[in-house]
Amino acid sequence: MKFKFTGYTDFFDKGIEIFGRMLAFEISSDGIAVALEQRPGALEVSFSNNSGCIRFDRKIHLYRGLGLLIENLRKGSSFHIVEQPQFDMDGVMVDVSRNAVLKTENIKQLLEKMAVMGLDTLMLYTEDTYKVDGLPYFGYMRGSYSYEELKECDDYADIFGIEVIPCIQTLAHIDQALKWNFAKDIKDTEDILLVGSQQTYEFLEKLIQAITKPFRSKKIHLGMDEAHFLGLGKYLDKHGYRRRFDIMSEHLQRVTGITDKYGLEPMIWSDMYFRLGSKTGDYYDMNAVIPEDVPGKIPANLSLVYWDYYHNDEASYLRLIKSNKQLKQDIIFAGGIWAWNGICVNYGKTFVTTNAAMSACKKEGVRKVIATIWGDNGAETNIFSALLGLQLFAEHGYNPQIDMDKLYERFEFCTGGNVQAFLDISLINQAPGAAGIFHDVANPPKYILWQDILMGLFDKHLEGLDLQTYYSKLESKFINYASASGQWRFIFQMLHKLCTVLSLKSSIGIELKAAYDSGDKKHLGIIAADSLPKLYNSIDELRAAHREQWFHTYKPFGWEILDIRYGGLLARVNTAQFRINEFLKGSIASIEELEEERLWFDNSEMPEGKGLGHCNLYHRIISASPLG
C-alpha cells in the first residue's frame, strides 16, 4: 500500500517510518492522497474517490487515525469514521518492580502498539528499579534502568505523542530498597519510610531527581498506597501515638515541597485516606469517615488516583468515584488488566470490571484513566498476553459505548494477534469447579502447578474434577495457537507446555494418595516408574518455554526466582519418586506425607467445601512450613 500525505508537520516524519514498517505501507508520489488536518475536536477519518483525510486534535489521535485509515482501506470501500475522545488521559501503567523489568526494546514495541490503538500515556511503575547516583544498593541486582535507557524510551514515546510518567514510592511498598543496611535510619517498618526524619527527605529528593530527569513530563506518581502500619514502628517509639491522618498529611506536605521545588505535578493513590477512615482498614468501606479538616490539608496541585479493579457493577464505581470527589482534588481512575492472578491473564474479570468502571467514569466526568498491569508474586504472566486489555481501554477511550466486534477487529489489526487465541488464555483459569465468592478470580493453574505432590495442600479441592481431560483439550488448542501466532508464538508455546503439565499434575497427587491408602503397591510402582518421570520431563519443558518467554521480554534479573521455583518443583518430583521406591523396597515402613489426612485449604479466598478458588502466594502453596 502506498500513500502521499499532505498537510503534515515535521513531527510526523519519524512516526511515519515506524508505522510504515508496522503496517506495511510506503510513501510514494503515486500513492493514495491523504490530507492531514490538525484542529481541535473529534478524530475524523474518511476515504472516498481514491483520496483520504485524517482530521485530528493531538498527535496521538493522528496515529490512531492512520491505523483506522489502513484498517478500513483493507476492507475496500468508502468510509467516514468520527470518534470523540472520551478522556484527556487514557493509558497504561506497567509494573516493572515485581522482578520482571521490561527490556527497552520491548517498551518500544509496547509504545508502538499503544500508538496505533491511540493510548496516550505510559506509566512505568518503578519501586527501586531505576538507578540513583550515590545509592549503589538502591535497585542493586534488580535490573534497574539507567538514565540513558529511560531517556531512550521517552524519546521514542514522544514520536507518537505518548507521555511517559514516572511512578515511584515515597512512603510504603519500598521494602526491596529498605532491606539494605544503608536504609536502617530511614525506615519506620520493614516497608515504610520513617516520616519526619530529615534523612528520609534527603533520600526522597535524590529519588525524585533521578527518576524525573530522563522524562519530558512534569507529572510524577508518588505512590503512598497501602501504608497499613504507618506510624506504628520506629515512628511510634520516637514520637508516641499520633493521629495517622496527621502523619500522612505532614509527610505529604514535605514530599510535595520537593516536587514543587522541581516544578512537578504530583499524584498519589487515594486509598490511605479511606483506609485510615475505616474501622476495618478497607479501601472500599462506604462507612469510612474522613475528618473534616483532612481535605483542606491536601496540596491543591495534587491529583488523587482511585484504583479499583474488583467491582463488577457500575453502581459501586459510581459510589466510590463520588467518595473520592469529596476530597476535592483532581481524580484519576486506575482500572486493571488482570495479569497478576497467577500464570494466566483473566480476561473475564478484566472485561466485566473495565466495562463497569469506564461507564461510571464517563457518567461522572472522570477525564483521566489508566489500565494497571501488575506483576504480583513473581510476574509469572507475560505482559504481552495482556494486549487485549489495552485494546479494551483504547476503545473505551474513543467511544461512548464499545462495539465488541469492532474491538476484536481492531485488536487483530493493531497487534497482529488472533483475538480468539488471546480470549482463550482465560480458559486455563476457568477450569470446571470454580466456586464461592472468588469464583471469578479462581486461579487453579497457580496452585496445581506449584503445590507439592506428596503434601497435596489443594488436593481436597481438586477431588472429583476431571481436570486431566479439561487441560488435555486445552493442550491441543494451545499447540495450534502456538504454531499459528507468528510474533506471539512465545506466549502460546509456554501456555501449551503449561496445559501439558496441568493435565498430568492435576490428578497425580490424588491418584498417589488413593493408591497408598488402598495398599495398591502395583499402582504406586507405575506412578514412580512412569507417571512421575513423564511429569518431570513435562515440567522441564515448561521451564524451558517459560525461560524463553522471559528472556525474550524482560531483563534477566528476576528470572532466578522462577528458576528456583521450577527447580524446587523438579526436586520434589524426584523426591516423591525416591520416597515411593523406598517404601516399595521396604526401606521405610510408611510414607508419612501420605499418611496425613487431606484437608480443605483453610483460606478465605478458597471456597468452603469442594471447589476451586484463589490463592496467589507461592510460599503458601508449596508447603505448610515456612520458607525461612
XYZ file of C-alpha atoms in Angstrom:
628
model
C 0.000 0.000 0.000
C 1.330 3.451 -0.946
C 0.400 6.887 0.421
C 1.090 10.502 -0.378
C 0.469 12.642 2.696
C -0.198 16.376 2.531
C -0.536 18.977 5.234
C 1.506 17.266 7.919
C 4.256 18.796 10.020
C 7.780 17.578 10.734
C 6.726 15.654 13.830
C 5.153 13.050 11.555
C 8.383 12.106 9.751
C 9.836 9.678 12.319
C 6.494 8.152 13.166
C 5.540 7.518 9.558
C 8.716 5.499 9.028
C 7.961 3.318 12.063
C 4.300 2.901 11.120
C 5.325 2.026 7.570
C 7.268 -0.962 8.890
C 4.488 -1.914 11.314
C 1.555 -1.622 8.930
C 3.253 -2.455 5.620
C 2.920 0.765 3.632
C 5.294 3.213 1.992
C 5.400 6.856 0.954
C 5.253 7.438 -2.782
C 4.394 10.288 -5.153
C 1.903 7.995 -6.884
C 0.308 6.780 -3.647
C -3.178 7.395 -2.298
C -3.522 11.061 -1.428
C -4.266 11.577 2.248
C -4.757 15.070 3.668
C -3.841 15.624 7.326
C -5.532 18.434 9.219
C -4.778 19.273 12.844
C -7.571 21.130 14.650
C -9.487 20.851 17.948
C -12.335 18.403 18.171
C -13.206 14.865 17.165
C -10.997 12.429 15.289
C -12.278 12.032 11.717
C -11.005 9.514 9.208
C -12.523 9.329 5.743
C -11.890 7.876 2.312
C -13.719 8.356 -0.986
C -12.888 8.941 -4.648
C -9.415 7.458 -4.117
C -8.355 10.034 -1.545
C -8.415 10.131 2.221
C -8.418 12.620 5.077
C -7.465 12.474 8.752
C -8.609 15.356 10.970
C -7.128 15.198 14.449
C -6.502 17.233 17.569
C -3.476 15.699 19.296
C -0.521 13.839 17.852
C -1.655 10.506 19.318
C -5.017 10.912 17.559
C -3.217 11.141 14.232
C -1.572 7.775 14.761
C -4.832 6.114 15.788
C -6.401 7.754 12.748
C -3.701 6.402 10.470
C -4.353 2.919 11.818
C -8.097 3.319 11.252
C -7.442 4.510 7.705
C -5.324 1.485 6.774
C -7.560 -0.982 8.600
C -10.632 0.204 6.733
C -8.878 0.581 3.369
C -8.140 -3.133 3.567
C -11.892 -3.706 3.578
C -12.047 -1.976 0.197
C -14.852 0.614 0.416
C -15.505 4.267 1.130
C -15.935 5.254 4.768
C -16.274 8.185 7.161
C -15.367 7.469 10.781
C -15.918 10.003 13.578
C -14.611 9.291 17.078
C -14.911 11.623 20.055
C -12.091 11.121 22.604
C -13.702 10.401 25.958
C -10.689 11.125 28.134
C -7.825 13.597 28.414
C -5.577 10.754 29.593
C -6.063 7.142 28.531
C -3.055 4.965 29.093
C -1.392 2.091 30.852
C 0.751 1.575 33.943
C 3.288 -1.218 33.591
C 4.710 -2.851 36.704
C 8.479 -3.177 36.304
C 9.124 -3.701 40.019
C 7.935 -7.278 40.676
C 11.082 -8.870 39.171
C 10.008 -8.508 35.515
C 11.828 -5.437 34.155
C 10.893 -4.891 30.518
C 13.758 -4.588 28.060
C 13.885 -1.159 26.454
C 13.236 -2.649 23.008
C 10.040 -4.170 24.379
C 8.966 -0.895 25.950
C 9.324 0.497 22.438
C 7.265 -2.337 20.997
C 4.596 -1.677 23.602
C 4.631 2.021 22.688
C 4.098 1.134 19.031
C 1.042 -0.961 19.869
C -0.250 1.807 22.118
C 0.201 4.372 19.345
C -1.853 2.502 16.764
C -4.513 1.874 19.436
C -4.496 5.565 20.390
C -3.375 5.240 24.036
C -1.596 8.405 25.108
C 0.127 7.669 28.437
C 2.653 5.132 29.705
C 3.410 4.978 33.407
C 6.422 2.929 34.448
C 5.910 1.664 37.990
C 9.412 1.571 39.457
C 9.736 0.983 43.184
C 13.505 0.576 43.151
C 14.245 -0.389 39.534
C 15.968 2.834 38.491
C 19.490 3.980 39.211
C 20.151 6.773 41.708
C 23.530 8.467 41.970
C 25.165 7.891 45.339
C 22.860 4.973 46.226
C 24.533 1.872 44.752
C 22.331 -0.538 46.722
C 19.100 1.079 45.541
C 17.862 -1.436 42.964
C 21.048 -3.482 43.270
C 20.865 -6.670 41.128
C 17.260 -5.864 40.235
C 17.659 -4.846 36.579
C 17.419 -1.134 37.339
C 17.007 1.261 34.439
C 19.762 3.752 33.725
C 19.145 7.381 32.822
C 20.087 6.558 29.228
C 17.574 3.710 28.978
C 14.716 5.800 30.330
C 15.628 8.748 28.118
C 15.655 6.462 25.066
C 12.148 5.256 25.896
C 10.863 8.774 26.495
C 12.292 9.965 23.176
C 10.605 7.082 21.389
C 7.254 7.725 23.089
C 7.407 11.395 22.135
C 7.446 10.454 18.447
C 3.843 9.294 18.839
C 2.677 11.908 21.316
C 2.719 9.450 24.216
C 3.604 10.909 27.616
C 5.782 8.732 29.861
C 5.153 9.379 33.547
C 7.472 8.003 36.237
C 5.819 6.199 39.132
C 7.723 5.623 42.341
C 7.029 5.003 46.010
C 7.668 7.642 48.636
C 6.114 6.092 51.741
C 5.441 2.320 51.592
C 5.957 -0.532 49.112
C 9.688 0.146 49.157
C 10.887 -2.875 51.112
C 13.232 -4.040 48.344
C 15.314 -0.924 48.942
C 14.829 -0.712 52.697
C 16.150 -4.251 53.228
C 19.725 -2.991 52.740
C 21.675 -1.605 55.663
C 22.076 1.848 54.076
C 18.385 2.459 54.860
C 18.381 1.466 58.542
C 17.892 5.040 59.776
C 15.081 5.967 57.360
C 12.592 3.150 57.860
C 9.616 3.055 60.182
C 8.799 -0.601 59.500
C 10.228 -3.119 57.028
C 8.458 -1.474 54.073
C 7.517 2.022 55.287
C 9.742 5.082 55.432
C 10.297 6.967 58.664
C 8.138 10.071 58.396
C 9.528 13.285 59.858
C 13.215 12.338 59.596
C 15.360 14.810 57.663
C 17.354 11.867 56.290
C 14.162 10.469 54.796
C 13.500 13.636 52.796
C 17.100 13.908 51.647
C 16.737 10.325 50.401
C 13.439 11.072 48.662
C 14.827 14.159 46.961
C 17.557 12.018 45.420
C 14.925 9.574 44.168
C 12.727 12.293 42.700
C 15.664 13.969 40.995
C 16.861 10.694 39.478
C 13.512 9.436 38.200
C 12.293 12.706 36.675
C 15.483 13.715 34.902
C 15.082 11.415 31.837
C 11.485 12.423 31.107
C 9.824 15.370 29.359
C 6.738 15.046 31.526
C 6.400 17.166 34.629
C 3.977 14.656 36.114
C 5.119 12.170 38.747
C 3.251 9.471 40.623
C 4.461 9.369 44.229
C 2.635 6.201 45.285
C 1.897 6.345 49.043
C -0.590 3.451 48.969
C -1.160 0.590 51.386
C 0.962 2.000 54.214
C -1.020 -0.117 56.644
C 1.363 0.283 59.608
C 2.213 3.935 59.118
C 3.462 5.451 62.366
C 3.379 2.143 64.227
C 7.048 1.134 64.104
C 10.124 3.226 64.881
C 7.959 6.342 64.498
C 5.810 5.192 67.424
C 8.923 4.643 69.553
C 10.211 8.143 68.779
C 7.009 10.184 68.901
C 4.337 8.111 70.605
C 0.944 7.517 69.037
C -0.386 10.280 66.794
C -3.453 10.509 64.620
C -2.310 8.840 61.427
C -4.163 11.316 59.227
C -1.814 13.955 60.652
C 1.280 11.827 59.996
C 0.141 11.271 56.424
C -0.643 14.950 55.864
C 2.693 16.120 57.235
C 4.599 13.634 55.105
C 2.666 14.623 52.005
C 3.433 18.290 52.606
C 7.145 17.537 52.921
C 7.255 15.399 49.761
C 5.206 17.818 47.657
C 7.528 20.541 48.878
C 10.252 18.661 46.997
C 8.123 18.243 43.873
C 7.229 21.949 43.986
C 10.934 22.760 44.101
C 11.385 20.978 40.760
C 8.178 22.266 39.170
C 6.488 18.857 39.138
C 2.818 17.871 39.077
C 2.391 15.114 41.699
C -0.243 12.440 42.107
C -0.729 9.715 44.732
C -3.018 6.759 45.230
C -6.088 7.762 47.235
C -6.548 4.613 49.308
C -4.789 5.706 52.508
C -7.355 8.436 53.183
C -10.147 5.873 53.128
C -8.215 3.143 54.933
C -7.367 5.474 57.800
C -11.030 6.490 57.970
C -12.267 2.895 58.010
C -12.620 0.870 61.191
C -11.558 -2.211 59.228
C -8.849 -0.587 57.082
C -10.902 -1.306 53.956
C -10.302 0.976 50.960
C -13.847 0.447 49.699
C -15.599 0.875 53.051
C -18.639 3.060 52.351
C -18.783 3.888 56.069
C -15.255 5.280 56.203
C -15.136 8.644 57.967
C -12.574 11.201 56.853
C -12.256 14.067 59.378
C -13.456 17.434 58.085
C -10.030 19.028 58.430
C -8.217 16.446 56.284
C -9.241 17.515 52.735
C -8.019 21.036 53.440
C -4.544 19.682 54.192
C -4.149 18.036 50.779
C -1.939 20.168 48.493
C -4.028 21.929 45.843
C -1.897 20.733 42.907
C -2.055 17.062 43.918
C -4.082 14.568 41.877
C -5.580 11.510 43.571
C -5.614 8.151 41.812
C -8.587 5.955 42.697
C -7.636 2.356 41.934
C -10.292 -0.289 41.632
C -10.397 -3.465 39.543
C -12.513 -5.605 41.803
C -16.124 -4.459 41.486
C -18.275 -5.978 38.756
C -21.117 -3.440 38.852
C -21.264 0.148 37.657
C -23.112 1.309 40.777
C -20.128 0.541 43.027
C -17.780 2.609 40.854
C -20.262 5.492 40.787
C -20.466 5.499 44.593
C -16.701 5.297 45.057
C -15.938 7.973 42.455
C -18.276 10.283 44.362
C -16.500 9.379 47.615
C -13.146 10.272 46.049
C -14.564 13.579 44.813
C -15.266 14.539 48.430
C -11.522 15.016 48.835
C -11.840 17.910 46.371
C -8.864 17.007 44.179
C -8.409 16.104 40.523
C -9.370 12.429 40.196
C -7.601 9.861 38.020
C -9.134 6.401 37.736
C -6.910 3.313 37.634
C -8.519 0.096 36.470
C -6.713 -3.135 35.795
C -5.906 -5.829 33.278
C -5.898 -8.985 35.400
C -2.378 -10.237 34.685
C -1.354 -10.623 38.337
C -3.633 -13.556 39.092
C -1.038 -16.292 38.772
C 0.172 -17.558 35.415
C -2.611 -16.500 33.020
C -4.488 -13.314 32.194
C -8.078 -13.314 33.420
C -9.963 -11.575 30.613
C -13.368 -12.411 32.048
C -12.727 -10.334 35.169
C -10.899 -7.693 33.121
C -13.818 -7.098 30.776
C -16.515 -7.082 33.465
C -14.692 -4.658 35.777
C -13.416 -2.405 32.988
C -16.758 -2.039 31.239
C -18.483 -1.161 34.508
C -15.738 1.241 35.580
C -15.393 3.051 32.242
C -19.137 3.579 32.040
C -19.087 5.086 35.533
C -16.116 7.332 34.696
C -17.887 8.700 31.619
C -21.067 9.386 33.597
C -19.172 11.081 36.435
C -16.949 13.166 34.162
C -13.665 11.490 35.158
C -11.370 12.563 32.324
C -8.212 10.625 33.167
C -7.956 6.821 33.242
C -5.175 4.253 33.219
C -5.035 0.470 32.993
C -2.678 -1.068 35.516
C -0.827 -4.295 34.702
C 0.633 -5.586 37.953
C 3.095 -8.458 38.293
C 2.356 -9.776 41.785
C 4.214 -12.765 43.202
C 6.967 -13.166 40.669
C 5.397 -11.784 37.467
C 4.637 -15.232 36.088
C 2.285 -13.820 33.429
C 3.891 -12.284 30.351
C 2.890 -8.674 29.795
C 2.224 -9.106 26.075
C -0.503 -11.625 26.833
C -2.395 -8.627 28.281
C -2.575 -6.729 24.957
C -6.288 -7.369 24.510
C -6.893 -5.464 27.743
C -5.056 -2.455 26.307
C -7.328 -2.560 23.277
C -10.344 -2.596 25.596
C -9.191 0.586 27.335
C -8.366 2.190 23.981
C -11.803 1.551 22.515
C -13.461 2.923 25.638
C -11.298 5.993 25.157
C -12.809 6.853 21.773
C -16.396 5.634 22.059
C -19.258 6.355 24.499
C -20.139 2.658 24.270
C -17.951 -0.030 22.783
C -18.823 -2.425 19.982
C -17.264 -5.808 20.791
C -16.983 -6.864 17.151
C -15.162 -3.629 16.338
C -12.908 -4.106 19.376
C -11.950 -7.603 18.226
C -11.277 -6.433 14.666
C -9.176 -3.535 15.918
C -7.173 -5.838 18.170
C -6.240 -8.129 15.315
C -5.261 -5.146 13.167
C -3.331 -3.298 15.888
C -1.411 -6.282 17.248
C -1.467 -8.971 14.582
C -2.779 -11.333 17.242
C -5.638 -13.815 16.965
C -8.348 -12.432 19.231
C -9.818 -15.870 19.979
C -6.396 -17.159 20.992
C -5.970 -14.303 23.457
C -9.503 -14.690 24.811
C -8.929 -18.399 25.297
C -5.993 -17.744 27.624
C -8.646 -17.231 30.303
C -9.869 -20.802 29.829
C -6.766 -22.022 31.640
C -8.055 -20.342 34.794
C -11.712 -21.144 34.134
C -11.471 -24.834 34.929
C -14.643 -26.670 35.965
C -15.284 -26.397 39.672
C -14.730 -22.673 40.308
C -16.925 -21.854 43.289
C -17.576 -19.453 46.127
C -17.423 -15.674 46.088
C -13.981 -15.813 44.479
C -15.096 -17.954 41.535
C -14.458 -15.160 39.008
C -10.827 -14.834 40.100
C -10.156 -18.540 40.601
C -6.597 -19.387 39.543
C -6.166 -23.174 39.775
C -3.158 -23.240 37.374
C -1.109 -21.433 40.012
C -1.669 -23.884 42.824
C -1.933 -27.012 40.674
C 1.465 -26.220 39.172
C 3.363 -25.344 42.338
C 1.739 -27.491 45.030
C 3.774 -30.416 46.335
C 2.807 -33.893 45.130
C 3.425 -35.579 48.468
C 1.722 -32.837 50.530
C -1.254 -32.089 48.241
C -2.423 -28.991 50.110
C -5.071 -28.296 47.441
C -5.971 -31.869 46.509
C -9.162 -31.829 48.581
C -10.430 -29.072 46.271
C -9.429 -30.986 43.129
C -11.110 -34.275 44.012
C -13.871 -35.339 41.646
C -12.985 -32.787 38.972
C -11.836 -34.231 35.674
C -9.168 -31.608 35.175
C -6.902 -34.026 33.355
C -9.353 -34.208 30.440
C -10.034 -30.465 30.591
C -6.365 -29.474 30.356
C -5.615 -32.147 27.756
C -8.163 -30.481 25.460
C -6.601 -27.077 26.116
C -3.181 -28.553 25.416
C -4.332 -29.374 21.875
C -5.896 -25.963 21.456
C -2.807 -24.058 22.518
C -0.361 -26.063 20.445
C -2.410 -24.964 17.430
C -2.370 -21.354 18.619
C 1.396 -21.519 19.118
C 2.022 -22.727 15.577
C -0.218 -20.006 14.082
C 0.668 -16.993 16.263
C 3.732 -15.594 14.487
C 5.391 -12.974 16.665
C 3.292 -14.090 19.656
C 4.362 -17.744 19.466
C 6.395 -17.315 22.662
C 3.179 -16.611 24.591
C 1.227 -19.636 23.384
C 4.131 -22.083 23.326
C 4.598 -21.582 27.050
C 0.842 -21.915 27.683
C 0.743 -25.115 25.640
C 3.506 -26.564 27.837
C 1.657 -25.338 30.935
C -1.519 -27.191 29.928
C 0.521 -30.356 29.422
C 1.829 -30.135 32.985
C -1.595 -29.261 34.414
C -3.205 -32.241 32.687
C -0.690 -34.549 34.350
C -0.329 -32.873 37.715
C -3.983 -32.045 38.483
C -4.757 -35.659 39.402
C -1.431 -37.271 40.218
C -1.425 -36.345 43.917
C -4.978 -37.627 44.358
C -4.084 -40.808 42.480
C -0.977 -41.291 44.594
C -2.841 -40.852 47.872
C -5.629 -43.223 46.791
C -3.155 -45.926 45.761
C -1.263 -45.580 49.042
C -4.396 -45.642 51.191
C -5.679 -48.776 49.439
C -2.320 -50.533 49.647
C -2.087 -50.813 45.865
C 1.688 -51.194 45.551
C 1.439 -52.114 41.882
C -0.177 -48.776 41.115
C 2.380 -46.976 43.268
C 5.111 -48.651 41.218
C 3.524 -47.453 37.966
C 3.355 -43.907 39.318
C 7.015 -43.990 40.347
C 8.304 -45.649 37.182
C 6.085 -43.996 34.564
C 3.880 -41.091 35.697
C 6.460 -39.147 37.690
C 9.255 -39.318 35.067
C 6.741 -38.183 32.438
C 5.673 -35.322 34.690
C 9.309 -34.408 35.409
C 10.092 -34.104 31.697
C 6.965 -32.054 31.054
C 7.848 -29.633 33.853
C 11.355 -29.241 32.485
C 9.939 -28.460 29.019
C 7.607 -25.887 30.586
C 10.541 -24.331 32.434
C 12.470 -24.019 29.153
C 9.477 -22.455 27.363
C 8.858 -20.049 30.246
C 12.555 -19.147 30.276
C 12.490 -18.433 26.530
C 9.447 -16.216 27.065
C 11.074 -14.341 29.940
C 14.386 -13.644 28.191
C 12.516 -12.550 25.087
C 10.613 -9.940 27.102
C 12.500 -8.953 30.248
C 15.947 -8.343 31.633
C 17.489 -11.476 33.200
C 17.155 -10.229 36.784
C 14.147 -11.822 38.453
C 14.126 -14.993 36.385
C 16.264 -16.622 39.068
C 13.173 -16.670 41.306
C 11.160 -18.648 38.765
C 14.150 -20.858 38.050
C 14.272 -21.660 41.755
C 10.531 -22.397 41.772
C 10.848 -24.768 38.838
C 13.994 -26.280 40.301
C 12.214 -26.901 43.581
C 9.275 -28.444 41.769
C 11.553 -30.799 39.834
C 13.424 -31.730 43.001
C 10.176 -32.578 44.776
C 9.018 -34.785 41.885
C 12.340 -36.574 42.187
C 11.914 -36.902 45.947
C 8.376 -38.247 45.531
C 9.757 -40.921 43.224
C 12.511 -41.705 45.762
C 10.064 -41.941 48.670
C 7.740 -44.293 46.790
C 10.623 -46.533 45.766
C 11.983 -46.615 49.317
C 8.545 -47.708 50.519
C 8.172 -50.359 47.813
C 11.623 -51.771 48.644
C 10.689 -51.966 52.305
C 13.379 -49.488 53.351
C 10.715 -47.441 55.098
C 7.543 -48.732 56.724
C 5.357 -45.847 55.573
C 5.314 -42.644 53.587
C 4.468 -40.215 56.342
C 3.426 -37.423 53.973
C 0.754 -39.721 52.514
C -0.411 -40.822 55.958
C -1.666 -37.302 56.620
C -5.352 -36.573 56.009
C -6.060 -34.134 53.158
C -7.917 -31.087 54.474
C -9.577 -28.167 52.748
C -7.119 -25.339 52.186
C -8.050 -23.031 55.051
C -8.007 -19.672 53.307
C -10.708 -17.001 52.955
C -10.350 -17.000 49.160
C -10.825 -20.756 48.770
C -14.447 -21.963 48.906
C -15.652 -23.947 51.880
C -16.300 -27.469 50.675
C -15.442 -28.798 47.234
C -14.450 -26.271 44.591
C -11.736 -24.067 43.162
C -10.902 -20.607 44.439
C -7.985 -18.214 44.547
C -4.502 -18.418 46.054
C -1.669 -16.426 44.534
C 1.067 -16.759 47.154
C 3.790 -19.223 46.210
C 5.024 -19.642 49.782
C 1.542 -20.663 50.929
C 1.035 -23.056 48.023
C 4.170 -25.163 48.250
C 4.225 -26.089 51.923
C 2.598 -25.678 55.310
C 6.094 -24.934 56.635
C 7.809 -21.530 56.436
C 10.413 -20.885 53.741
C 12.878 -19.429 56.186
